PDB file of C-alpha atoms in Angstrom:
ATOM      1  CA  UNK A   1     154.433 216.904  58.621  1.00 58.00           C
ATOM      2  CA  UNK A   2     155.396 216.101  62.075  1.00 66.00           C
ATOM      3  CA  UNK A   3     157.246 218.530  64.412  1.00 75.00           C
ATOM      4  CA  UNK A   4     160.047 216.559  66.157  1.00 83.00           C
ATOM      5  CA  UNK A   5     160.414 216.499  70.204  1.00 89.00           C
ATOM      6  CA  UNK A   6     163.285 217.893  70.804  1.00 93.00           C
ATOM      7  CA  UNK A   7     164.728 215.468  73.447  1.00 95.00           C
ATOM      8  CA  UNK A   8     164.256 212.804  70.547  1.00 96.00           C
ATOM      9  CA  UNK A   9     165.906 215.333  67.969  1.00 96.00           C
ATOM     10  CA  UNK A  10     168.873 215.846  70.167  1.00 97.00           C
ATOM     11  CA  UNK A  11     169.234 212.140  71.033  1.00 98.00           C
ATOM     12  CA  UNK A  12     168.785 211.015  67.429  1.00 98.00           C
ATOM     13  CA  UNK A  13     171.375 213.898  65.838  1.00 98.00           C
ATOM     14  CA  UNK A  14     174.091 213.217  69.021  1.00 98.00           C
ATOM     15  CA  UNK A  15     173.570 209.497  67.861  1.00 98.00           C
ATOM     16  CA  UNK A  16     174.142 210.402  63.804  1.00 98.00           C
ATOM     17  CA  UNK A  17     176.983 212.529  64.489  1.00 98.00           C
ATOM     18  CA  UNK A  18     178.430 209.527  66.451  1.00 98.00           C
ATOM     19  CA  UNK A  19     178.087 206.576  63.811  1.00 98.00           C
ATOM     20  CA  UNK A  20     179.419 209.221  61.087  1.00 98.00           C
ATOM     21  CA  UNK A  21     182.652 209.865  63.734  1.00 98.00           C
ATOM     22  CA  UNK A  22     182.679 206.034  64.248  1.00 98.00           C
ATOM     23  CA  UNK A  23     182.585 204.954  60.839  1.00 98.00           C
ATOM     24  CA  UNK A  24     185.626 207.423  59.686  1.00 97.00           C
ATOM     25  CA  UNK A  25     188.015 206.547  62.572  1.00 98.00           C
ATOM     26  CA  UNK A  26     187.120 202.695  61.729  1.00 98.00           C
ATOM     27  CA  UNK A  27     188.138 203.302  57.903  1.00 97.00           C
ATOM     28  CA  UNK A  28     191.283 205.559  59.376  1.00 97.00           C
ATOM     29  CA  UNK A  29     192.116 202.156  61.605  1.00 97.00           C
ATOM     30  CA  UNK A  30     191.259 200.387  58.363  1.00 97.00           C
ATOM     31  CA  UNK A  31     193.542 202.139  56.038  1.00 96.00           C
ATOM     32  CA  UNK A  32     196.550 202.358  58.780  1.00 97.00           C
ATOM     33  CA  UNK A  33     196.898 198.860  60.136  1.00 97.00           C
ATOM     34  CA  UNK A  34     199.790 197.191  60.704  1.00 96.00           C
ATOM     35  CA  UNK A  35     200.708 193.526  62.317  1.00 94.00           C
ATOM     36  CA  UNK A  36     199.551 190.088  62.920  1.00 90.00           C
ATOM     37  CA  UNK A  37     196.265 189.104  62.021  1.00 90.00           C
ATOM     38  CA  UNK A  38     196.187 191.978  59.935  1.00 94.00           C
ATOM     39  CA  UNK A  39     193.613 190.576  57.638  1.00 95.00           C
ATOM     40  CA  UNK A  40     191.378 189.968  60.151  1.00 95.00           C
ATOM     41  CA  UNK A  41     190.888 193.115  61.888  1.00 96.00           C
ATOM     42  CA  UNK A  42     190.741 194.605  58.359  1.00 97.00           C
ATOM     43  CA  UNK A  43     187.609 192.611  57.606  1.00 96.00           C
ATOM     44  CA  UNK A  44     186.267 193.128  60.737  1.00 97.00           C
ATOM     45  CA  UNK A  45     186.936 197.345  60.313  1.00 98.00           C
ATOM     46  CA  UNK A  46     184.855 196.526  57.012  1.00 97.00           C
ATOM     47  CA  UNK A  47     182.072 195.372  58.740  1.00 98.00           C
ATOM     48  CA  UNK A  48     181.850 197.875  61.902  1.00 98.00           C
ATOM     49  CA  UNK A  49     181.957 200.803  59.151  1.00 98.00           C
ATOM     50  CA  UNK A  50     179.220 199.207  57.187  1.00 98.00           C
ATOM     51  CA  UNK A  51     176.864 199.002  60.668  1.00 98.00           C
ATOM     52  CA  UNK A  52     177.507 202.345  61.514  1.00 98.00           C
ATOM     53  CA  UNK A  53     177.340 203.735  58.252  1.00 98.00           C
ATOM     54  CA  UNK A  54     173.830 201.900  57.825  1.00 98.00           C
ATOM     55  CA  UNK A  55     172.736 203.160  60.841  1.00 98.00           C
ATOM     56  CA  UNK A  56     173.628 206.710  60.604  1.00 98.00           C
ATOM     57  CA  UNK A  57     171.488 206.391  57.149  1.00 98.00           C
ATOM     58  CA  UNK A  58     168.373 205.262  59.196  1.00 98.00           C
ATOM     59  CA  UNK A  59     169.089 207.917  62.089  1.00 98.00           C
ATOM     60  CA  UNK A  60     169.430 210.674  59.610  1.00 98.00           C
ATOM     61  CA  UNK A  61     166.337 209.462  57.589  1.00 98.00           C
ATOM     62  CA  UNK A  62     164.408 209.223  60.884  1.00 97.00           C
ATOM     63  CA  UNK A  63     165.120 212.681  62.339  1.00 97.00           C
ATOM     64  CA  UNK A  64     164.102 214.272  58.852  1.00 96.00           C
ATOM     65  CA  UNK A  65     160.749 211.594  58.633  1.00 95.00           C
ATOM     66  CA  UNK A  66     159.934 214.175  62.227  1.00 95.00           C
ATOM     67  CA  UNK A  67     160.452 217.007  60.242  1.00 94.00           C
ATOM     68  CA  UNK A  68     163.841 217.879  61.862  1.00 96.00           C
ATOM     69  CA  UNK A  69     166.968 218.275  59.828  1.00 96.00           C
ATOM     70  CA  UNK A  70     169.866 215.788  60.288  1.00 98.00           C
ATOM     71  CA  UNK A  71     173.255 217.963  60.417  1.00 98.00           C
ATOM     72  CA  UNK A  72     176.244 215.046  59.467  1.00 98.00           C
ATOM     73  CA  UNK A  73     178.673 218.039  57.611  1.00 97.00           C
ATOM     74  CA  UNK A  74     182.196 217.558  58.608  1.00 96.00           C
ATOM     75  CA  UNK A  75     182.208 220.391  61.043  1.00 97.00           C
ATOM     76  CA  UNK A  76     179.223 219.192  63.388  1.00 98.00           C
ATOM     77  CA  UNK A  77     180.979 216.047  63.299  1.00 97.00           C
ATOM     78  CA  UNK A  78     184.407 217.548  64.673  1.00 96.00           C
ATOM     79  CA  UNK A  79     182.415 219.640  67.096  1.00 97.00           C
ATOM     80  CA  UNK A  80     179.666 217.327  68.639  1.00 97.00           C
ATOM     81  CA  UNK A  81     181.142 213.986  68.278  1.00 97.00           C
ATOM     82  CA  UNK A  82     182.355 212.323  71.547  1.00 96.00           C
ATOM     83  CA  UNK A  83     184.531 209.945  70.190  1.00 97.00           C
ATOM     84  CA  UNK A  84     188.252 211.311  70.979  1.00 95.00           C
ATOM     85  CA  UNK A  85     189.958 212.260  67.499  1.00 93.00           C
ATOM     86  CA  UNK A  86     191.688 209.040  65.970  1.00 91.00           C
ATOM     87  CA  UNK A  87     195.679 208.825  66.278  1.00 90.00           C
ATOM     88  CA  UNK A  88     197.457 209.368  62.654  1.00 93.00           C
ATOM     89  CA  UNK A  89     200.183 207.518  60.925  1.00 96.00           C
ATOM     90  CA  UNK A  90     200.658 203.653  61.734  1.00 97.00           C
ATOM     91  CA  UNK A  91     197.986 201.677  64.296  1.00 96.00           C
ATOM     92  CA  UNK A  92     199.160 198.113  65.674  1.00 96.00           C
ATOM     93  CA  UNK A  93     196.573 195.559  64.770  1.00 96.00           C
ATOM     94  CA  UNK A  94     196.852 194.654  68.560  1.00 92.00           C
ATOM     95  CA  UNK A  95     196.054 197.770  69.953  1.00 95.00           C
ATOM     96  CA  UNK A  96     193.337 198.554  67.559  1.00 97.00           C
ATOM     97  CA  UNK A  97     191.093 195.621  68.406  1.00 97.00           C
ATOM     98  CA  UNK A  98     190.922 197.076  72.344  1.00 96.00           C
ATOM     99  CA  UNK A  99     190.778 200.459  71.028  1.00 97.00           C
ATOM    100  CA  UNK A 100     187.846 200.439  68.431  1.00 98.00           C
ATOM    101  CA  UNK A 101     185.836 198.082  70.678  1.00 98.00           C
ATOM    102  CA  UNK A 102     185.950 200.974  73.014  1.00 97.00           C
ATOM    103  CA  UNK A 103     184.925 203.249  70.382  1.00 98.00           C
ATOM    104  CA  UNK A 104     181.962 201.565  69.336  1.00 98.00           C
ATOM    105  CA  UNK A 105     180.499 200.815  73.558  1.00 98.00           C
ATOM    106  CA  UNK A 106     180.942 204.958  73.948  1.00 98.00           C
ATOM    107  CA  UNK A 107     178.329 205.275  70.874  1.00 98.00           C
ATOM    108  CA  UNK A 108     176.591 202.602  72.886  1.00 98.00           C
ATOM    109  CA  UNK A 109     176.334 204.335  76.205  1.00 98.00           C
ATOM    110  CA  UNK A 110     175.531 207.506  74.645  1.00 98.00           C
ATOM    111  CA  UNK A 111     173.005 206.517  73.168  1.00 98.00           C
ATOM    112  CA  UNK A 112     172.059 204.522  76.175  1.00 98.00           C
ATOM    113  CA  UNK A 113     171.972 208.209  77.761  1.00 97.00           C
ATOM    114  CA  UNK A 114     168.973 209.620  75.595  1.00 97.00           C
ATOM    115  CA  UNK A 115     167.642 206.232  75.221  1.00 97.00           C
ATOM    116  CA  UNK A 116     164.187 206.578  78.001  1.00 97.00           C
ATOM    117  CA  UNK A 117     163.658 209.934  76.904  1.00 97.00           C
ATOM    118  CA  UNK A 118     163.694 209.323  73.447  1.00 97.00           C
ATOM    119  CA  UNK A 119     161.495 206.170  73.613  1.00 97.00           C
ATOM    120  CA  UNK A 120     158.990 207.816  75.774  1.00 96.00           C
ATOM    121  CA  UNK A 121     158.424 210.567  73.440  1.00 96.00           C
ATOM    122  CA  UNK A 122     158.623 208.659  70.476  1.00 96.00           C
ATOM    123  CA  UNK A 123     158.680 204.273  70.834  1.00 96.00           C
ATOM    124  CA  UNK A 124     159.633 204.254  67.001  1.00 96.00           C
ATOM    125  CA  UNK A 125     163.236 206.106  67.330  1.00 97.00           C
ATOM    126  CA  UNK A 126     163.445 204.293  70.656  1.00 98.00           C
ATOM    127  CA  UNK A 127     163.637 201.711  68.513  1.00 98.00           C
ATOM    128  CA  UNK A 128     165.721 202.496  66.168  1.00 98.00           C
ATOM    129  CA  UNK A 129     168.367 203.096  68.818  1.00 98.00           C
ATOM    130  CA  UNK A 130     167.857 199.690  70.883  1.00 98.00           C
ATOM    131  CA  UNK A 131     168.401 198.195  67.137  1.00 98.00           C
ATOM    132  CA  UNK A 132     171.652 200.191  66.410  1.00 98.00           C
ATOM    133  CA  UNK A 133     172.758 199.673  70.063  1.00 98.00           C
ATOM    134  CA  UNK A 134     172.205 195.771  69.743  1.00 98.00           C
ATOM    135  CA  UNK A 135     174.280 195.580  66.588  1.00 98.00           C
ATOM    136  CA  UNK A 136     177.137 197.761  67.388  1.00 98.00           C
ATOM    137  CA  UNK A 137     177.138 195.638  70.908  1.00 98.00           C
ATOM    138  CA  UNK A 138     177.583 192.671  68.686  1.00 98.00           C
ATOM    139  CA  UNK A 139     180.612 194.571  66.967  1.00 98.00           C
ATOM    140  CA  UNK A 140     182.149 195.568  69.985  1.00 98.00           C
ATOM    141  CA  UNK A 141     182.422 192.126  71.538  1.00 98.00           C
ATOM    142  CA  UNK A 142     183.617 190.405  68.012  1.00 97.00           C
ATOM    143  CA  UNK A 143     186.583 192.688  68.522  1.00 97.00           C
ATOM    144  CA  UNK A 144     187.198 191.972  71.932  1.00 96.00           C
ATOM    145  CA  UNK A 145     186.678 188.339  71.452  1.00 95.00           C
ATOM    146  CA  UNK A 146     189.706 188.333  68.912  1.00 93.00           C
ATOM    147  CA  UNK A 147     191.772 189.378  71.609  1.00 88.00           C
ATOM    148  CA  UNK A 148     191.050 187.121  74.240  1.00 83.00           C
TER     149      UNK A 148
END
């Protein structure tokens, strides 16, 4: 079995404990909407939750493929995750578009951060972050788009 470098094992678990993070506070936003074009942000919640969650699979399933173990339990999330905690009780359907757009680019750019020195070490979880990067990109400006 491979031994995993640990620059790649740090970028690839910082980037799993990220897309768990972003994929809970996008079902909390989901759950807790409220205002016009309602329906559409709720789709759209749908759909960033199912990219992150499908890339947090292939993360986690990558960093164990190197013989590393992925951590994703509820307290490395609320200890290592950069995302800022998610407010409770109601979320306007306004404010939300703005503020999980911004969500989803700060998984982006951290990712962006380990990025070279994953790839050099290992071009196959360089990857695997350019991929998840592109798509949550993608995300990121459908949200922003609504709003403009």
């Amino acid at each position: 079995m491979p031994k995993i470098n640990d620059t790649v094992a740090t970028g690839l678990q910082q980037a799993l404990v990220d897309l768990i993070s972003l994929e809970l506070q996008g079902k909390q936003a989901h759950w807790n909407i409220k205002g016009d074009r309602f329906r559409a942000l709720h789709l759209a919640l749908d759909e960033v939750v199912d990219v992150a969650r499908r890339h947090s699979d292939e993360v986690a399933e990558r960093i164990a493929t190197l013989g590393g173990t992925p951590d994703g339990r509820e307290e490395t999330i609320a200890k290592t995750s950069t995302l800022e905690a998610m407010d409770a009780g109601v979320l306007s359907v306004d404010k939300t578009y703005g503020l999980m757009a911004d969500k989803i680019q700060q998984v982006c750019d951290k990712a962006r951060e380990y990025l070279e020195g994953v790839d050099e070490a290992d071009p196959i979880s360089g990857d695997l972050l350019i991929g998840m990067i592109g798509e949550l990109e993608q995300q990121a400006w459908f949200l922003r788009a609504a709003t403009e």
